[in-house]
Amino acid sequence: MSKQYALVIDDERDIRELLTLTLGRMDLLVETAATVAEARERLAGRRYALCFTDMRLPDGSGQEVIALIAAQYPETPVAMITAYGNVDAAVDALKAGAFDFVSKPVDISVLRRLVQTALKLSEEKRSEQTTSAGKLIGDSVPMNELRATIAKVARSQAPVYIAGESGVGKELVARLIHELGPRSGAPFVPVNCGAIPSELMESEFFGHKKGSFTGAGADKDGLFHAAQGGTLFLDEVAELPMHMQVKLLRVIQEKAVRPIGARAEIGVDVRILSATHKNLARLVELGSFRQDLFYRINVIELRVPPLRDRREDIPKLASRVLERLGKDNGTPPARIEPDALKALLSYDFPGNVRELENVLERSVALCENNSIGLDDLRLAPRERTASAAAEIWANTPTDFGAPPPPVTTRATPPQARDADDDEDDDFPSDLAAAVAETERAAIMKALEATRWNRTAAAKQLGLTLRQLRYRLEKLGIE
């Protein structure tokens, strides 16, 4: 197997010699350049497995080199060498196309991990992209654009912020970014930031030492340690309390964590992906989310389209869901009658793909002869439209101070009755079923009005979260 070449661009001889020695011990052939002009000549004459460039060069900047490589040599991973603590320059480099950065003075262990990651970027990936991208179902223009963007950002080590409504598949997108990138062989650790009690958050994220607080009976590794070498996915990042936002910002800047009770920081090599269904930029304006942290985690923003913006994907999605349900139940996949499919195509799906899955699972349980008709879908009333969902996204989330939007009901005009009609004609024959259906409709409407935020829906219904969970389980709503 032929050896691979690396290019080091820096006007400081000491840095060039240090990197040449370190990379040479990793079985790489190293060439160097001291200026942008020399770098252009080197890049034109040879294919490099990776490249390092200093931020400041005598005849230009490292940004120029990064832009050149991104445009003309996209198969070559490039990392920026920055001054210690100059995170702004590092962020700019990541936005320009660098896959990572290393600070001066160069830490050899950090450098070696970075090189190992970069070399993986120079290999493989076509087959991985084909199989992994297939998990995103749909051939619509928005989905094809999303797949193409995922393939690009997977090469980078830059933090990615995944925006989108509840139920669109933000965690699936995060997993694909991880699987298509050079960290695919390392852990992918998802964490719901809203599910961790505030007082336990620091211990969960950073770990703790034995005896550091009451109940700390043994050393514990945190989530950053669990994701070492891989990806940490911060779902519902908007739920982080302010004190944790400060600590997370420092970790991203310094690439190190300090467990509770520890005397020294521990270096971490973790890529940060984050997501929320809330309008994070709006929360920054309101002062509930730190602007500096928002800029750090939002180096690359990836917006996942809602299902109503890609309705042509609904038949294929429905077919895949029904295949899975049939396999789980040990039966052939259920069929969707034309009128039912037409209703699905015209429905706005405020709960997106997750709601589609719930609707189909309920329909399979209710339908006769394994054929789903219009009545089996039991779609929610259409008062809540796409414009209403867009308004929720654009404004302050309902569980952030503002009262939840009212649940609107449509009054039914009284019907004329003959004098000899039996007064009990409209009384349900099965009272329990009627009550359950009424309760189901009220809960579904509250969930939709709060974009499937259970905490906000429970508040709107006048229930505790535990009571709502009980009712969801009882009524078979997932």
Short mmCIF file of C-alpha atoms in Angstrom, two decimals:
data_model
loop_
_atom_site.label_atom_id
_atom_site.label_comp_id
_atom_site.label_asym_id
_atom_site.label_seq_id
_atom_site.Cartn_x
_atom_site.Cartn_y
_atom_site.Cartn_z
CA MET A 1 0.00 0.00 0.00
CA SER A 2 1.44 3.38 -1.00
CA LYS A 3 2.06 5.96 1.67
CA GLN A 4 -0.19 8.97 2.08
CA TYR A 5 0.94 12.57 1.92
CA ALA A 6 0.13 15.43 4.29
CA LEU A 7 0.63 19.14 3.67
CA VAL A 8 1.58 21.56 6.48
CA ILE A 9 1.23 25.29 5.74
CA ASP A 10 2.77 27.56 8.38
CA ASP A 11 5.32 30.37 8.33
CA GLU A 12 6.82 29.27 11.67
CA ARG A 13 9.63 26.79 11.19
CA ASP A 14 9.16 25.29 14.67
CA ILE A 15 5.53 24.42 13.93
CA ARG A 16 6.41 22.92 10.55
CA GLU A 17 9.13 20.77 12.13
CA LEU A 18 6.88 19.65 15.01
CA LEU A 19 4.06 18.61 12.68
CA THR A 20 6.47 16.96 10.25
CA LEU A 21 7.96 14.87 13.06
CA THR A 22 4.59 13.93 14.56
CA LEU A 23 2.95 13.06 11.25
CA GLY A 24 6.03 11.18 10.11
CA ARG A 25 5.70 8.90 13.14
CA MET A 26 2.15 8.19 11.98
CA ASP A 27 3.54 6.82 8.71
CA LEU A 28 2.73 9.90 6.65
CA LEU A 29 4.96 11.65 4.12
CA VAL A 30 4.93 15.35 4.93
CA GLU A 31 5.43 18.32 2.64
CA THR A 32 5.43 21.91 3.86
CA ALA A 33 4.68 25.42 2.63
CA ALA A 34 5.29 28.78 4.30
CA THR A 35 2.96 30.95 2.18
CA VAL A 36 -0.37 30.82 0.37
CA ALA A 37 1.46 30.90 -2.96
CA GLU A 38 3.59 27.87 -2.04
CA ALA A 39 0.46 26.07 -0.81
CA ARG A 40 -1.24 26.64 -4.17
CA GLU A 41 1.73 25.11 -5.99
CA ARG A 42 1.83 22.09 -3.67
CA LEU A 43 -1.90 21.45 -3.94
CA ALA A 44 -1.80 21.65 -7.73
CA GLY A 45 0.95 19.06 -7.94
CA ARG A 46 -0.20 16.31 -5.57
CA ARG A 47 -3.25 14.78 -3.89
CA TYR A 48 -2.97 15.04 -0.08
CA ALA A 49 -4.68 12.85 2.51
CA LEU A 50 -4.93 15.85 4.85
CA CYS A 51 -3.77 19.41 5.22
CA PHE A 52 -2.97 21.77 8.12
CA THR A 53 -2.86 25.51 7.61
CA ASP A 54 -2.00 28.37 9.92
CA MET A 55 -4.51 31.17 10.31
CA ARG A 56 -2.08 33.98 9.43
CA LEU A 57 0.36 33.70 6.55
CA PRO A 58 2.75 36.31 5.08
CA ASP A 59 0.83 36.72 1.80
CA GLY A 60 -2.70 35.92 2.92
CA SER A 61 -4.73 33.89 5.37
CA GLY A 62 -5.57 30.31 6.14
CA GLN A 63 -9.15 31.11 5.19
CA GLU A 64 -8.00 31.51 1.60
CA VAL A 65 -6.36 28.10 1.67
CA ILE A 66 -9.47 26.49 3.17
CA ALA A 67 -11.71 28.10 0.55
CA LEU A 68 -9.35 26.93 -2.21
CA ILE A 69 -9.33 23.35 -0.96
CA ALA A 70 -13.11 23.31 -0.46
CA ALA A 71 -13.64 24.52 -4.03
CA GLN A 72 -10.95 22.61 -5.95
CA TYR A 73 -9.84 19.72 -3.73
CA PRO A 74 -12.94 18.75 -1.68
CA GLU A 75 -11.60 15.25 -1.08
CA THR A 76 -8.75 16.69 1.05
CA PRO A 77 -9.65 17.33 4.71
CA VAL A 78 -8.12 20.56 6.02
CA ALA A 79 -7.67 21.69 9.63
CA MET A 80 -6.91 25.21 10.86
CA ILE A 81 -4.07 25.97 13.27
CA THR A 82 -5.23 28.82 15.51
CA ALA A 83 -3.84 30.88 18.35
CA TYR A 84 -4.88 29.59 21.78
CA GLY A 85 -8.36 30.72 22.72
CA ASN A 86 -9.15 32.26 19.34
CA VAL A 87 -12.45 30.46 19.00
CA ASP A 88 -13.91 33.03 16.60
CA ALA A 89 -11.23 32.20 14.05
CA ALA A 90 -11.86 28.49 14.55
CA VAL A 91 -15.59 28.94 13.98
CA ASP A 92 -14.92 30.95 10.81
CA ALA A 93 -12.64 28.18 9.58
CA LEU A 94 -15.29 25.53 10.19
CA LYS A 95 -17.85 27.59 8.31
CA ALA A 96 -15.42 27.96 5.41
CA GLY A 97 -15.04 24.19 5.10
CA ALA A 98 -12.36 23.09 7.59
CA PHE A 99 -13.20 19.80 9.28
CA ASP A 100 -11.57 20.77 12.60
CA PHE A 101 -9.01 23.04 14.25
CA VAL A 102 -6.03 22.71 16.58
CA SER A 103 -4.76 25.45 18.91
CA LYS A 104 -1.19 26.57 19.54
CA PRO A 105 0.74 25.38 21.44
CA VAL A 106 -0.09 22.11 19.71
CA ASP A 107 -1.07 19.25 22.02
CA ILE A 108 0.44 16.10 20.47
CA SER A 109 -2.29 13.75 21.75
CA VAL A 110 -5.02 16.04 20.38
CA LEU A 111 -3.12 16.28 17.09
CA ARG A 112 -2.88 12.51 16.73
CA ARG A 113 -6.61 12.03 17.30
CA LEU A 114 -7.33 14.75 14.78
CA VAL A 115 -5.08 13.09 12.18
CA GLN A 116 -6.73 9.72 12.69
CA THR A 117 -10.11 11.35 12.13
CA ALA A 118 -8.89 13.16 9.02
CA LEU A 119 -7.46 10.02 7.44
CA LYS A 120 -10.85 8.32 7.69
CA LEU A 121 -12.28 11.18 5.67
CA SER A 122 -9.92 10.34 2.82
CA GLU A 123 -11.27 6.79 2.56
CA GLU A 124 -14.54 4.98 1.82
CA LYS A 125 -17.89 6.43 2.15
CA ARG A 126 -19.81 5.88 -1.06
CA SER A 127 -21.40 2.65 0.07
CA GLU A 128 -22.10 4.10 3.51
CA GLN A 129 -23.84 7.08 2.00
CA THR A 130 -26.04 4.86 -0.15
CA THR A 131 -27.24 2.65 2.69
CA SER A 132 -27.51 5.30 5.39
CA ALA A 133 -29.19 7.91 3.25
CA GLY A 134 -31.84 5.31 2.47
CA LYS A 135 -33.11 5.73 6.02
CA LEU A 136 -34.45 9.13 5.00
CA ILE A 137 -37.55 8.09 3.10
CA GLY A 138 -38.83 10.25 0.27
CA ASP A 139 -37.90 11.51 -3.17
CA SER A 140 -39.25 15.03 -2.87
CA VAL A 141 -37.05 18.02 -3.64
CA PRO A 142 -36.72 19.00 0.07
CA MET A 143 -35.59 15.48 1.01
CA ASN A 144 -33.08 15.22 -1.82
CA GLU A 145 -31.64 18.58 -0.77
CA LEU A 146 -31.51 17.44 2.85
CA ARG A 147 -29.65 14.24 1.94
CA ALA A 148 -27.12 16.21 -0.11
CA THR A 149 -26.53 18.64 2.75
CA ILE A 150 -26.11 15.81 5.28
CA ALA A 151 -23.44 14.23 3.07
CA LYS A 152 -21.53 17.53 3.05
CA VAL A 153 -21.73 18.37 6.75
CA ALA A 154 -20.82 14.80 7.71
CA ARG A 155 -17.26 15.45 6.51
CA SER A 156 -16.83 18.38 8.86
CA GLN A 157 -16.28 18.30 12.60
CA ALA A 158 -18.16 21.58 13.00
CA PRO A 159 -21.10 21.72 15.44
CA VAL A 160 -24.42 21.33 13.62
CA TYR A 161 -27.73 22.76 14.80
CA ILE A 162 -30.69 20.77 13.49
CA ALA A 163 -33.87 22.84 13.44
CA GLY A 164 -37.39 21.66 12.78
CA GLU A 165 -40.79 20.96 14.24
CA SER A 166 -41.54 18.04 16.54
CA GLY A 167 -41.75 14.72 14.79
CA VAL A 168 -39.80 15.58 11.63
CA GLY A 169 -36.92 13.20 12.45
CA LYS A 170 -34.18 15.42 13.86
CA GLU A 171 -32.50 12.56 15.74
CA LEU A 172 -32.50 10.44 12.57
CA VAL A 173 -30.71 13.28 10.77
CA ALA A 174 -28.18 13.51 13.61
CA ARG A 175 -27.52 9.77 13.44
CA LEU A 176 -26.97 9.96 9.69
CA ILE A 177 -24.46 12.79 10.09
CA HIS A 178 -22.61 10.58 12.58
CA GLU A 179 -22.79 7.43 10.45
CA LEU A 180 -21.60 9.15 7.28
CA GLY A 181 -18.68 10.87 9.02
CA PRO A 182 -15.27 9.71 10.18
CA ARG A 183 -16.57 9.12 13.73
CA SER A 184 -18.99 6.38 12.65
CA GLY A 185 -16.99 3.69 14.46
CA ALA A 186 -17.20 5.58 17.77
CA PRO A 187 -20.24 6.09 20.04
CA PHE A 188 -23.28 8.17 19.13
CA VAL A 189 -24.71 9.37 22.45
CA PRO A 190 -28.14 11.06 22.33
CA VAL A 191 -29.37 12.97 25.38
CA ASN A 192 -32.69 14.72 25.94
CA CYS A 193 -31.71 17.91 27.74
CA GLY A 194 -35.26 18.37 28.99
CA ALA A 195 -35.33 15.00 30.73
CA ILE A 196 -32.41 15.59 33.13
CA PRO A 197 -33.18 17.37 36.43
CA SER A 198 -31.32 20.67 36.65
CA GLU A 199 -29.51 19.72 39.87
CA LEU A 200 -28.12 16.52 38.29
CA MET A 201 -27.18 17.99 34.95
CA GLU A 202 -23.54 18.82 35.65
CA SER A 203 -22.88 15.34 37.03
CA GLU A 204 -24.63 13.69 34.07
CA PHE A 205 -22.70 15.67 31.47
CA PHE A 206 -19.25 15.87 33.06
CA GLY A 207 -19.20 13.04 35.63
CA HIS A 208 -18.07 13.23 39.25
CA LYS A 209 -15.52 11.87 41.68
CA LYS A 210 -16.33 9.65 44.63
CA GLY A 211 -17.30 11.70 47.69
CA SER A 212 -17.66 14.96 45.75
CA PHE A 213 -21.23 15.33 47.05
CA THR A 214 -23.76 13.42 49.13
CA GLY A 215 -24.65 10.22 47.32
CA ALA A 216 -21.52 10.14 45.16
CA GLY A 217 -20.43 6.68 46.30
CA ALA A 218 -18.18 6.01 43.34
CA ASP A 219 -16.53 7.75 40.41
CA LYS A 220 -18.88 8.28 37.51
CA ASP A 221 -18.11 9.08 33.88
CA GLY A 222 -20.28 11.73 32.24
CA LEU A 223 -21.94 11.84 28.83
CA PHE A 224 -18.94 13.60 27.27
CA HIS A 225 -16.72 10.74 28.36
CA ALA A 226 -19.24 8.20 27.03
CA ALA A 227 -19.13 9.94 23.62
CA GLN A 228 -15.32 10.17 23.53
CA GLY A 229 -14.15 9.99 19.92
CA GLY A 230 -17.73 10.08 18.69
CA THR A 231 -20.77 12.33 18.66
CA LEU A 232 -22.85 13.83 21.46
CA PHE A 233 -26.37 14.73 20.31
CA LEU A 234 -28.06 17.34 22.51
CA ASP A 235 -31.76 17.00 21.79
CA GLU A 236 -34.05 19.79 23.04
CA VAL A 237 -30.97 21.92 23.72
CA ALA A 238 -33.27 24.89 24.44
CA GLU A 239 -34.15 23.22 27.76
CA LEU A 240 -30.62 23.68 29.15
CA PRO A 241 -30.65 25.95 32.23
CA MET A 242 -28.46 29.03 32.10
CA HIS A 243 -25.70 27.66 34.34
CA MET A 244 -25.29 24.64 32.07
CA GLN A 245 -25.23 26.84 28.98
CA VAL A 246 -22.18 28.60 30.42
CA LYS A 247 -20.41 25.32 31.16
CA LEU A 248 -21.26 23.83 27.77
CA LEU A 249 -19.84 26.90 26.05
CA ARG A 250 -16.54 26.43 27.86
CA VAL A 251 -16.37 22.75 26.94
CA ILE A 252 -16.89 23.54 23.26
CA GLN A 253 -14.21 26.24 23.38
CA GLU A 254 -11.61 24.39 25.41
CA LYS A 255 -12.40 20.79 24.38
CA ALA A 256 -12.07 19.73 28.01
CA VAL A 257 -14.36 18.89 30.93
CA ARG A 258 -13.84 18.91 34.70
CA PRO A 259 -15.79 16.23 36.62
CA ILE A 260 -17.33 17.41 39.86
CA GLY A 261 -14.69 17.06 42.58
CA ALA A 262 -11.79 16.70 40.13
CA ARG A 263 -8.74 18.95 40.35
CA ALA A 264 -7.90 19.00 36.67
CA GLU A 265 -9.71 19.14 33.38
CA ILE A 266 -9.83 16.12 31.08
CA GLY A 267 -9.52 16.56 27.32
CA VAL A 268 -12.47 15.38 25.26
CA ASP A 269 -12.72 14.66 21.55
CA VAL A 270 -16.45 14.91 20.84
CA ARG A 271 -18.48 16.37 17.99
CA ILE A 272 -21.52 18.31 19.15
CA LEU A 273 -24.83 18.04 17.30
CA SER A 274 -27.86 19.78 18.78
CA ALA A 275 -31.54 20.15 18.01
CA THR A 276 -34.76 21.64 19.28
CA HIS A 277 -38.31 22.09 18.04
CA LYS A 278 -38.30 25.62 19.46
CA ASN A 279 -37.27 28.81 17.70
CA LEU A 280 -33.84 29.11 19.27
CA ALA A 281 -33.07 32.47 17.65
CA ARG A 282 -36.25 33.83 19.21
CA LEU A 283 -35.20 32.52 22.64
CA VAL A 284 -31.88 34.35 22.21
CA GLU A 285 -33.80 37.57 21.60
CA LEU A 286 -35.85 36.93 24.74
CA GLY A 287 -32.72 36.33 26.81
CA SER A 288 -33.43 32.74 27.79
CA PHE A 289 -30.65 31.28 25.65
CA ARG A 290 -27.10 32.63 25.51
CA GLN A 291 -26.22 34.29 22.25
CA ASP A 292 -22.57 33.20 22.39
CA LEU A 293 -23.58 29.55 22.87
CA PHE A 294 -26.10 29.83 20.04
CA TYR A 295 -23.32 30.95 17.69
CA ARG A 296 -21.05 28.10 18.83
CA ILE A 297 -23.57 25.30 18.31
CA ASN A 298 -25.01 26.91 15.17
CA VAL A 299 -21.86 26.90 13.06
CA ILE A 300 -23.86 24.92 10.50
CA GLU A 301 -27.67 25.04 10.58
CA LEU A 302 -29.66 22.21 9.05
CA ARG A 303 -33.42 22.65 8.76
CA VAL A 304 -35.54 19.50 8.45
CA PRO A 305 -38.72 20.14 6.40
CA PRO A 306 -42.15 19.44 7.91
CA LEU A 307 -44.23 16.69 6.34
CA ARG A 308 -46.76 19.15 4.90
CA ASP A 309 -43.96 20.61 2.74
CA ARG A 310 -43.25 17.22 1.17
CA ARG A 311 -46.68 15.63 0.81
CA GLU A 312 -45.55 13.60 -2.19
CA ASP A 313 -43.47 11.50 0.22
CA ILE A 314 -46.53 10.43 2.26
CA PRO A 315 -47.43 7.32 0.18
CA LYS A 316 -43.90 5.96 0.40
CA LEU A 317 -43.63 6.76 4.11
CA ALA A 318 -47.01 5.15 4.79
CA SER A 319 -46.02 2.03 2.86
CA ARG A 320 -42.80 1.68 4.86
CA VAL A 321 -44.64 2.16 8.18
CA LEU A 322 -47.28 -0.43 7.25
CA GLU A 323 -44.56 -2.90 6.25
CA ARG A 324 -42.96 -2.49 9.67
CA LEU A 325 -46.26 -2.84 11.50
CA GLY A 326 -47.13 -5.95 9.50
CA LYS A 327 -43.76 -7.48 10.33
CA ASP A 328 -44.20 -6.66 14.03
CA ASN A 329 -47.70 -8.17 14.05
CA GLY A 330 -46.79 -11.19 11.93
CA THR A 331 -49.36 -10.22 9.26
CA PRO A 332 -49.25 -8.92 5.67
CA PRO A 333 -49.01 -5.11 5.44
CA ALA A 334 -52.38 -3.38 5.64
CA ARG A 335 -53.75 -1.70 2.51
CA ILE A 336 -54.84 1.94 2.32
CA GLU A 337 -58.05 2.57 0.42
CA PRO A 338 -58.01 5.46 -2.11
CA ASP A 339 -60.25 7.74 -0.04
CA ALA A 340 -58.05 7.22 3.03
CA LEU A 341 -54.88 7.95 1.05
CA LYS A 342 -56.48 11.10 -0.34
CA ALA A 343 -57.25 12.24 3.22
CA LEU A 344 -53.66 11.59 4.32
CA LEU A 345 -52.34 13.62 1.39
CA SER A 346 -54.54 16.59 2.24
CA TYR A 347 -53.95 16.52 6.02
CA ASP A 348 -51.44 19.01 7.47
CA PHE A 349 -49.80 16.60 9.98
CA PRO A 350 -48.85 19.08 12.72
CA GLY A 351 -47.08 16.16 14.42
CA ASN A 352 -45.23 15.35 11.18
CA VAL A 353 -43.82 11.85 10.55
CA ARG A 354 -44.35 10.83 14.17
CA GLU A 355 -48.05 11.66 13.88
CA LEU A 356 -48.30 9.76 10.59
CA GLU A 357 -46.86 6.69 12.31
CA ASN A 358 -49.32 7.04 15.20
CA VAL A 359 -52.29 7.46 12.83
CA LEU A 360 -51.36 4.37 10.84
CA GLU A 361 -50.69 2.25 13.91
CA ARG A 362 -54.11 3.18 15.31
CA SER A 363 -55.74 2.56 11.92
CA VAL A 364 -54.23 -0.92 11.63
CA ALA A 365 -55.69 -1.80 15.02
CA LEU A 366 -59.16 -0.49 14.08
CA CYS A 367 -59.54 -1.55 10.44
CA GLU A 368 -61.37 -4.62 9.15
CA ASN A 369 -59.97 -7.14 6.68
CA ASN A 370 -56.55 -5.49 6.86
CA SER A 371 -57.82 -2.58 4.75
CA ILE A 372 -57.63 0.98 6.08
CA GLY A 373 -60.60 3.16 5.16
CA LEU A 374 -61.27 6.83 5.73
CA ASP A 375 -63.16 6.23 9.00
CA ASP A 376 -60.28 4.15 10.38
CA LEU A 377 -57.87 7.11 10.20
CA ARG A 378 -59.79 9.24 12.72
CA LEU A 379 -57.82 12.31 11.73
CA ALA A 380 -58.12 15.33 14.00
CA PRO A 381 -60.40 18.20 12.90
CA ARG A 382 -58.74 20.52 10.43
CA GLU A 383 -59.06 23.77 12.39
CA ARG A 384 -55.32 23.59 12.93
CA THR A 385 -53.71 24.32 9.57
CA ALA A 386 -50.20 24.68 8.26
CA SER A 387 -50.35 28.42 8.87
CA ALA A 388 -51.15 27.78 12.53
CA ALA A 389 -48.18 25.43 12.84
CA ALA A 390 -45.95 28.00 11.18
CA GLU A 391 -47.18 30.65 13.61
CA ILE A 392 -46.28 28.45 16.58
CA TRP A 393 -42.79 27.99 15.15
CA ALA A 394 -42.34 31.73 14.52
CA ASN A 395 -43.44 32.88 17.97
CA THR A 396 -42.39 32.18 21.52
CA PRO A 397 -42.93 28.50 22.50
CA THR A 398 -46.06 27.98 24.56
CA ASP A 399 -44.11 26.53 27.45
CA PHE A 400 -41.87 29.60 27.70
CA GLY A 401 -43.87 32.07 29.73
CA ALA A 402 -46.64 32.79 27.22
CA PRO A 403 -50.03 31.13 27.67
CA PRO A 404 -50.76 28.23 25.32
CA PRO A 405 -52.96 28.90 22.30
CA PRO A 406 -56.63 28.22 23.00
CA VAL A 407 -58.13 24.98 21.81
CA THR A 408 -60.88 25.99 19.41
CA THR A 409 -64.03 23.98 19.08
CA ARG A 410 -66.66 24.30 16.44
CA ALA A 411 -70.18 24.70 17.81
CA THR A 412 -72.73 22.35 16.30
CA PRO A 413 -76.05 24.05 15.51
CA PRO A 414 -79.01 22.52 17.26
CA GLN A 415 -80.97 20.15 15.07
CA ALA A 416 -84.72 20.37 14.77
CA ARG A 417 -86.46 17.41 16.36
CA ASP A 418 -89.90 16.01 15.86
CA ALA A 419 -92.07 16.16 18.94
CA ASP A 420 -92.47 12.41 18.95
CA ASP A 421 -88.74 11.68 18.68
CA ASP A 422 -87.36 9.68 21.56
CA GLU A 423 -85.22 11.99 23.71
CA ASP A 424 -82.60 9.25 24.07
CA ASP A 425 -81.98 8.77 20.35
CA ASP A 426 -78.63 10.60 20.55
CA PHE A 427 -77.47 8.89 23.73
CA PRO A 428 -74.47 6.67 22.95
CA SER A 429 -75.02 2.97 23.10
CA ASP A 430 -71.57 2.48 24.59
CA LEU A 431 -70.98 5.27 27.12
CA ALA A 432 -67.42 4.20 27.99
CA ALA A 433 -66.39 4.20 24.32
CA ALA A 434 -67.98 7.62 23.76
CA VAL A 435 -66.20 9.09 26.78
CA ALA A 436 -62.89 7.57 25.65
CA GLU A 437 -63.33 9.00 22.16
CA THR A 438 -64.12 12.44 23.54
CA GLU A 439 -61.09 12.27 25.82
CA ARG A 440 -58.91 11.10 22.91
CA ALA A 441 -60.06 14.01 20.74
CA ALA A 442 -59.35 16.56 23.49
CA ILE A 443 -55.88 15.13 24.16
CA MET A 444 -54.99 14.94 20.46
CA LYS A 445 -56.09 18.54 19.95
CA ALA A 446 -53.98 19.72 22.91
CA LEU A 447 -50.96 17.77 21.66
CA GLU A 448 -51.31 19.24 18.20
CA ALA A 449 -51.80 22.77 19.55
CA THR A 450 -48.55 22.43 21.52
CA ARG A 451 -46.70 20.65 18.73
CA TRP A 452 -46.65 17.38 20.70
CA ASN A 453 -44.97 18.92 23.73
CA ARG A 454 -46.44 16.73 26.48
CA THR A 455 -45.59 19.10 29.31
CA ALA A 456 -47.36 22.01 27.62
CA ALA A 457 -50.28 19.80 26.58
CA ALA A 458 -50.77 18.58 30.16
CA LYS A 459 -50.77 22.18 31.39
CA GLN A 460 -53.35 23.11 28.77
CA LEU A 461 -55.58 20.20 29.76
CA GLY A 462 -55.28 20.94 33.48
CA LEU A 463 -53.47 17.65 34.13
CA THR A 464 -50.15 16.72 35.65
CA LEU A 465 -47.60 15.20 33.28
CA ARG A 466 -48.03 11.86 35.04
CA GLN A 467 -51.80 11.97 34.58
CA LEU A 468 -51.39 12.74 30.90
CA ARG A 469 -48.93 9.87 30.45
CA TYR A 470 -51.44 7.52 32.10
CA ARG A 471 -54.18 8.64 29.72
CA LEU A 472 -51.92 8.36 26.69
CA GLU A 473 -51.06 4.79 27.64
CA LYS A 474 -54.66 3.94 28.40
CA LEU A 475 -55.93 5.34 25.09
CA GLY A 476 -53.06 3.88 23.06
CA ILE A 477 -51.69 7.27 22.01
CA GLU A 478 -47.92 7.26 21.56
#
